[in-house]
């Protein structure tokens, strides 16, 4: 047992997976949960929480670890609510995919004696909600921490120990660098996926039946990404605006170069470009961050959990 009492604020995919992983490993003495929806609270009480409360303030009382699993746009209101009720010596972390905005929203509400260590698990599926979690979600996935100046090394080590015990690989970086990296590997790809699916819908060049019929090709993977939680992604783009716009500008330049190569029939340029980008996919597989299976191994992983 690493923490005596863990409070999960927000009870969707990440929180439920954390709870399952902590239960499987005996990592927490008690898991307390809170969500705005009474239906979500009922599911969490049934499936993975030892206790569920009807307010965030009640959930954090006496907890030595508090995990904020709400959309980035809701972080400030939650932090303001729980701040006065946090136990001295407790650690607060989050799972938001933007870090500078979360720090600005949460840190001012943290009382003296409470350690705030922002975090971001690089794991997920297109499914959301309290029934979607499974204990192995974080296996061999990166969990990034962005500790601030003055963070207690013992608190950081303890949190890191929990994440490793849940199967994650842990790394630390500063918040601005995190937001730039995520704009490249996550945020902009999601925006492109949403755009491509929107283009298919707007042009209406194919019927719905044809979209489903031929979805075994690349479009299927765009739709999987574009199925992600719209509230979460709305908040991500509004709070990581600068980095996302920077990477979108770079993407546009690359797209124009490919456009020109296609227009001019420059096969050498296209072949060299695709060869270089193909190597990146191989590198991801070799690093253990995905599989070469047609469904990327996700179906088998979910069933096996």
Short mmCIF file of C-alpha atoms in Angstrom, two decimals:
data_model
loop_
_atom_site.label_atom_id
_atom_site.label_comp_id
_atom_site.label_asym_id
_atom_site.label_seq_id
_atom_site.Cartn_x
_atom_site.Cartn_y
_atom_site.Cartn_z
CA UNK A 1 0.00 0.00 0.00
CA UNK A 2 1.47 3.33 -1.13
CA UNK A 3 -1.37 5.68 -0.15
CA UNK A 4 -3.80 5.20 2.70
CA UNK A 5 -6.67 7.07 1.02
CA UNK A 6 -6.90 8.18 -2.63
CA UNK A 7 -9.59 10.60 -3.78
CA UNK A 8 -10.54 10.53 -7.46
CA UNK A 9 -12.31 13.67 -8.64
CA UNK A 10 -14.04 12.86 -11.91
CA UNK A 11 -14.79 9.19 -12.60
CA UNK A 12 -14.27 8.52 -16.30
CA UNK A 13 -11.84 6.29 -18.19
CA UNK A 14 -8.62 7.41 -16.48
CA UNK A 15 -10.00 7.51 -12.93
CA UNK A 16 -11.73 4.15 -13.25
CA UNK A 17 -8.60 2.59 -14.74
CA UNK A 18 -6.50 4.01 -11.90
CA UNK A 19 -8.93 2.55 -9.38
CA UNK A 20 -8.86 -0.88 -11.03
CA UNK A 21 -5.05 -0.81 -11.18
CA UNK A 22 -4.72 0.30 -7.55
CA UNK A 23 -7.13 -2.40 -6.41
CA UNK A 24 -5.34 -5.07 -8.43
CA UNK A 25 -2.01 -4.12 -6.87
CA UNK A 26 -3.22 -3.34 -3.36
CA UNK A 27 -1.77 0.16 -3.75
CA UNK A 28 -4.41 2.14 -1.84
CA UNK A 29 -6.11 1.47 1.46
CA UNK A 30 -9.31 3.24 0.41
CA UNK A 31 -10.47 4.72 -2.89
CA UNK A 32 -12.98 7.55 -2.61
CA UNK A 33 -14.66 9.02 -5.67
CA UNK A 34 -16.68 12.03 -6.72
CA UNK A 35 -18.46 12.93 -9.96
CA UNK A 36 -21.16 15.48 -10.73
CA UNK A 37 -23.52 12.87 -12.17
CA UNK A 38 -25.46 10.72 -9.73
CA UNK A 39 -25.54 7.96 -12.35
CA UNK A 40 -21.75 8.02 -12.65
CA UNK A 41 -21.38 7.93 -8.88
CA UNK A 42 -23.65 4.89 -8.71
CA UNK A 43 -21.58 3.02 -11.32
CA UNK A 44 -18.34 3.92 -9.55
CA UNK A 45 -19.72 2.72 -6.21
CA UNK A 46 -20.69 -0.57 -7.84
CA UNK A 47 -17.51 -1.19 -9.83
CA UNK A 48 -14.39 0.36 -8.32
CA UNK A 49 -14.77 2.88 -5.48
CA UNK A 50 -14.89 1.93 -1.81
CA UNK A 51 -16.84 5.08 -1.09
CA UNK A 52 -18.49 7.77 -3.23
CA UNK A 53 -19.44 11.27 -2.08
CA UNK A 54 -21.82 13.87 -3.43
CA UNK A 55 -19.31 16.74 -3.26
CA UNK A 56 -15.63 17.05 -4.16
CA UNK A 57 -14.93 18.65 -0.78
CA UNK A 58 -16.17 15.54 1.06
CA UNK A 59 -14.16 13.25 -1.22
CA UNK A 60 -10.79 14.88 -0.47
CA UNK A 61 -11.22 15.00 3.31
CA UNK A 62 -8.47 12.92 4.90
CA UNK A 63 -7.00 11.82 1.53
CA UNK A 64 -3.23 11.66 1.20
CA UNK A 65 -3.51 11.61 -2.62
CA UNK A 66 -6.05 13.57 -4.66
CA UNK A 67 -6.25 13.03 -8.43
CA UNK A 68 -8.09 15.60 -10.54
CA UNK A 69 -9.61 13.72 -13.47
CA UNK A 70 -11.90 16.43 -14.80
CA UNK A 71 -11.65 18.35 -18.10
CA UNK A 72 -9.02 21.09 -18.12
CA UNK A 73 -11.70 23.78 -18.25
CA UNK A 74 -13.18 22.54 -14.96
CA UNK A 75 -9.88 22.40 -13.03
CA UNK A 76 -10.01 25.86 -11.49
CA UNK A 77 -13.51 25.52 -10.06
CA UNK A 78 -12.70 22.11 -8.57
CA UNK A 79 -9.40 23.33 -7.12
CA UNK A 80 -11.15 26.28 -5.49
CA UNK A 81 -13.75 23.94 -3.98
CA UNK A 82 -11.35 21.38 -2.55
CA UNK A 83 -8.53 23.72 -1.48
CA UNK A 84 -9.84 24.50 2.01
CA UNK A 85 -10.56 20.80 2.68
CA UNK A 86 -7.21 19.29 1.73
CA UNK A 87 -5.21 17.54 4.44
CA UNK A 88 -1.77 19.00 5.25
CA UNK A 89 0.89 16.75 3.76
CA UNK A 90 -1.40 15.53 0.99
CA UNK A 91 -0.36 15.37 -2.66
CA UNK A 92 -2.61 16.66 -5.45
CA UNK A 93 -2.04 15.63 -9.05
CA UNK A 94 -4.07 15.77 -12.25
CA UNK A 95 -4.37 13.88 -15.54
CA UNK A 96 -4.92 16.79 -17.94
CA UNK A 97 -3.10 16.75 -21.28
CA UNK A 98 -2.23 20.46 -20.96
CA UNK A 99 0.04 21.50 -18.13
CA UNK A 100 0.69 25.27 -18.16
CA UNK A 101 -3.01 26.08 -18.07
CA UNK A 102 -3.67 23.50 -15.34
CA UNK A 103 -0.85 24.88 -13.17
CA UNK A 104 -2.22 28.41 -13.58
CA UNK A 105 -5.72 27.20 -12.66
CA UNK A 106 -4.92 24.89 -9.75
CA UNK A 107 -1.73 26.07 -8.03
CA UNK A 108 -3.19 29.31 -6.56
CA UNK A 109 -5.80 27.28 -4.66
CA UNK A 110 -3.37 24.84 -3.05
CA UNK A 111 -2.85 25.59 0.67
CA UNK A 112 0.53 25.53 2.39
CA UNK A 113 1.70 22.02 3.19
CA UNK A 114 0.00 20.44 0.16
CA UNK A 115 2.14 19.26 -2.75
CA UNK A 116 0.74 19.88 -6.24
CA UNK A 117 2.51 17.68 -8.82
CA UNK A 118 0.88 18.04 -12.27
CA UNK A 119 0.74 14.88 -14.34
CA UNK A 120 -0.43 13.44 -17.63
CA UNK A 121 -0.92 9.73 -18.46
CA UNK A 122 -0.23 9.08 -22.15
CA UNK A 123 -2.87 6.40 -22.30
CA UNK A 124 -6.47 6.15 -23.37
CA UNK A 125 -9.05 4.72 -25.73
CA UNK A 126 -11.91 6.27 -27.69
CA UNK A 127 -14.25 5.17 -24.89
CA UNK A 128 -15.17 7.28 -21.91
CA UNK A 129 -17.21 6.96 -18.74
CA UNK A 130 -16.89 4.92 -15.53
CA UNK A 131 -17.53 1.57 -17.21
CA UNK A 132 -14.71 2.01 -19.72
CA UNK A 133 -11.74 1.61 -17.34
CA UNK A 134 -9.51 -1.45 -17.02
CA UNK A 135 -6.52 -2.23 -14.81
CA UNK A 136 -3.94 -2.60 -17.57
CA UNK A 137 -4.57 0.71 -19.35
CA UNK A 138 -1.27 2.17 -18.16
CA UNK A 139 0.95 -0.86 -18.82
CA UNK A 140 4.12 0.33 -20.60
CA UNK A 141 2.57 3.73 -21.28
CA UNK A 142 4.28 6.98 -20.39
CA UNK A 143 3.04 9.07 -17.48
CA UNK A 144 4.57 12.53 -17.63
CA UNK A 145 5.03 14.62 -14.49
CA UNK A 146 5.81 18.34 -14.50
CA UNK A 147 6.88 19.11 -10.92
CA UNK A 148 7.29 22.76 -10.05
CA UNK A 149 10.14 24.43 -8.23
CA UNK A 150 10.03 23.60 -4.54
CA UNK A 151 8.30 20.24 -4.95
CA UNK A 152 9.07 17.90 -2.06
CA UNK A 153 11.33 15.13 -3.44
CA UNK A 154 9.74 12.58 -1.10
CA UNK A 155 6.23 13.42 -2.41
CA UNK A 156 7.45 13.15 -5.99
CA UNK A 157 9.12 9.81 -5.29
CA UNK A 158 5.98 8.46 -3.63
CA UNK A 159 3.73 9.48 -6.52
CA UNK A 160 6.22 8.08 -9.02
CA UNK A 161 6.21 4.80 -7.12
CA UNK A 162 2.44 4.56 -7.43
CA UNK A 163 2.49 5.20 -11.17
CA UNK A 164 5.22 2.64 -11.75
CA UNK A 165 3.31 0.12 -9.64
CA UNK A 166 0.31 0.66 -11.96
CA UNK A 167 2.52 -0.30 -14.89
CA UNK A 168 3.44 3.13 -16.24
CA UNK A 169 6.80 4.46 -17.40
CA UNK A 170 7.39 7.79 -15.65
CA UNK A 171 9.29 10.80 -16.98
CA UNK A 172 9.51 14.43 -15.87
CA UNK A 173 9.76 17.64 -17.90
CA UNK A 174 8.89 21.29 -17.55
CA UNK A 175 5.35 22.37 -18.37
CA UNK A 176 6.06 24.50 -21.50
CA UNK A 177 8.06 21.67 -23.08
CA UNK A 178 5.29 19.20 -22.23
CA UNK A 179 2.69 21.34 -23.96
CA UNK A 180 4.81 21.67 -27.11
CA UNK A 181 5.53 17.93 -27.25
CA UNK A 182 1.85 17.09 -26.78
CA UNK A 183 0.86 19.52 -29.50
CA UNK A 184 2.96 17.39 -31.87
CA UNK A 185 2.11 13.85 -30.72
CA UNK A 186 -1.49 14.26 -29.61
CA UNK A 187 -3.28 17.58 -29.94
CA UNK A 188 -2.64 18.42 -33.59
CA UNK A 189 -3.22 14.82 -34.78
CA UNK A 190 -6.59 14.87 -33.03
CA UNK A 191 -7.47 18.19 -34.68
CA UNK A 192 -6.51 16.80 -38.09
CA UNK A 193 -8.64 13.70 -37.46
CA UNK A 194 -11.64 15.81 -36.47
CA UNK A 195 -11.10 17.90 -39.61
CA UNK A 196 -10.87 14.92 -41.96
CA UNK A 197 -14.04 13.37 -40.59
CA UNK A 198 -15.72 16.78 -40.87
CA UNK A 199 -14.61 17.10 -44.49
CA UNK A 200 -16.13 13.72 -45.34
CA UNK A 201 -19.37 14.79 -43.69
CA UNK A 202 -19.47 18.26 -45.27
CA UNK A 203 -18.72 17.16 -48.82
CA UNK A 204 -21.25 14.33 -48.66
CA UNK A 205 -19.48 12.67 -51.58
CA UNK A 206 -20.20 9.26 -50.13
CA UNK A 207 -23.26 7.91 -48.40
CA UNK A 208 -23.21 6.83 -44.78
CA UNK A 209 -23.30 3.20 -45.88
CA UNK A 210 -20.16 3.68 -47.98
CA UNK A 211 -18.33 5.32 -45.10
CA UNK A 212 -19.07 2.28 -42.95
CA UNK A 213 -18.38 -0.16 -45.79
CA UNK A 214 -14.89 1.17 -46.54
CA UNK A 215 -13.91 2.14 -42.99
CA UNK A 216 -11.30 -0.63 -42.83
CA UNK A 217 -8.95 1.81 -44.56
CA UNK A 218 -7.32 4.97 -43.17
CA UNK A 219 -10.61 6.77 -42.60
CA UNK A 220 -11.47 4.24 -39.88
CA UNK A 221 -8.51 5.38 -37.82
CA UNK A 222 -9.50 9.03 -38.20
CA UNK A 223 -12.98 8.20 -36.90
CA UNK A 224 -11.53 6.32 -33.92
CA UNK A 225 -9.48 9.36 -32.92
CA UNK A 226 -12.35 11.75 -33.64
CA UNK A 227 -14.62 9.73 -31.33
CA UNK A 228 -12.78 11.11 -28.29
CA UNK A 229 -14.56 13.17 -25.63
CA UNK A 230 -15.54 16.51 -27.25
CA UNK A 231 -15.56 18.44 -23.96
CA UNK A 232 -12.02 17.35 -23.13
CA UNK A 233 -10.71 18.25 -26.58
CA UNK A 234 -12.49 21.58 -26.70
CA UNK A 235 -10.70 22.51 -23.48
CA UNK A 236 -7.35 21.17 -24.72
CA UNK A 237 -7.33 23.40 -27.78
CA UNK A 238 -8.49 26.47 -25.90
CA UNK A 239 -5.82 26.04 -23.21
CA UNK A 240 -2.90 24.91 -25.39
CA UNK A 241 -3.59 27.45 -28.11
CA UNK A 242 -0.08 28.75 -28.78
CA UNK A 243 1.67 25.39 -29.10
CA UNK A 244 -1.13 23.90 -31.21
CA UNK A 245 -1.17 26.86 -33.60
CA UNK A 246 2.62 26.64 -33.91
CA UNK A 247 2.49 22.96 -34.88
CA UNK A 248 -0.49 23.54 -37.18
CA UNK A 249 1.59 26.16 -39.01
CA UNK A 250 4.41 23.67 -39.46
CA UNK A 251 1.92 21.04 -40.62
CA UNK A 252 0.50 23.44 -43.20
CA UNK A 253 3.98 24.08 -44.60
CA UNK A 254 4.60 20.33 -44.92
CA UNK A 255 1.21 19.87 -46.57
CA UNK A 256 1.93 22.60 -49.11
CA UNK A 257 5.25 20.91 -49.97
CA UNK A 258 3.47 17.60 -50.56
CA UNK A 259 0.79 19.39 -52.59
CA UNK A 260 3.48 20.83 -54.83
CA UNK A 261 5.20 17.46 -55.24
CA UNK A 262 1.92 15.83 -56.28
CA UNK A 263 1.11 18.67 -58.67
CA UNK A 264 4.57 18.46 -60.31
CA UNK A 265 4.63 14.67 -60.34
CA UNK A 266 7.74 14.63 -58.14
CA UNK A 267 7.74 10.93 -57.24
CA UNK A 268 11.24 11.05 -55.77
CA UNK A 269 10.18 13.64 -53.19
CA UNK A 270 7.07 11.68 -52.25
CA UNK A 271 8.93 8.38 -51.96
CA UNK A 272 11.67 9.90 -49.79
CA UNK A 273 9.11 11.62 -47.56
CA UNK A 274 6.98 8.50 -47.06
CA UNK A 275 10.06 6.38 -46.39
CA UNK A 276 11.17 8.75 -43.64
CA UNK A 277 7.74 8.90 -42.02
CA UNK A 278 7.29 5.13 -42.26
CA UNK A 279 10.37 4.69 -40.09
CA UNK A 280 8.68 6.66 -37.29
CA UNK A 281 5.86 4.10 -37.14
CA UNK A 282 8.39 1.29 -36.87
CA UNK A 283 10.14 3.15 -34.08
CA UNK A 284 6.89 3.45 -32.10
CA UNK A 285 6.28 -0.30 -32.39
CA UNK A 286 9.88 -1.10 -31.41
CA UNK A 287 9.52 1.17 -28.37
CA UNK A 288 6.57 -0.94 -27.22
CA UNK A 289 4.08 1.93 -27.51
CA UNK A 290 1.86 0.09 -29.99
CA UNK A 291 1.66 -3.14 -31.97
CA UNK A 292 1.67 -4.02 -35.64
CA UNK A 293 -1.77 -5.66 -35.32
CA UNK A 294 -4.44 -4.33 -37.72
CA UNK A 295 -6.47 -2.94 -34.80
CA UNK A 296 -3.27 -1.75 -33.05
CA UNK A 297 -3.87 -4.39 -30.38
CA UNK A 298 -6.54 -2.32 -28.62
CA UNK A 299 -9.40 -4.79 -28.93
CA UNK A 300 -7.33 -7.67 -27.59
CA UNK A 301 -6.00 -5.48 -24.79
CA UNK A 302 -9.45 -4.39 -23.68
CA UNK A 303 -10.82 -7.95 -23.77
CA UNK A 304 -7.85 -9.25 -21.87
CA UNK A 305 -8.38 -6.77 -19.05
#
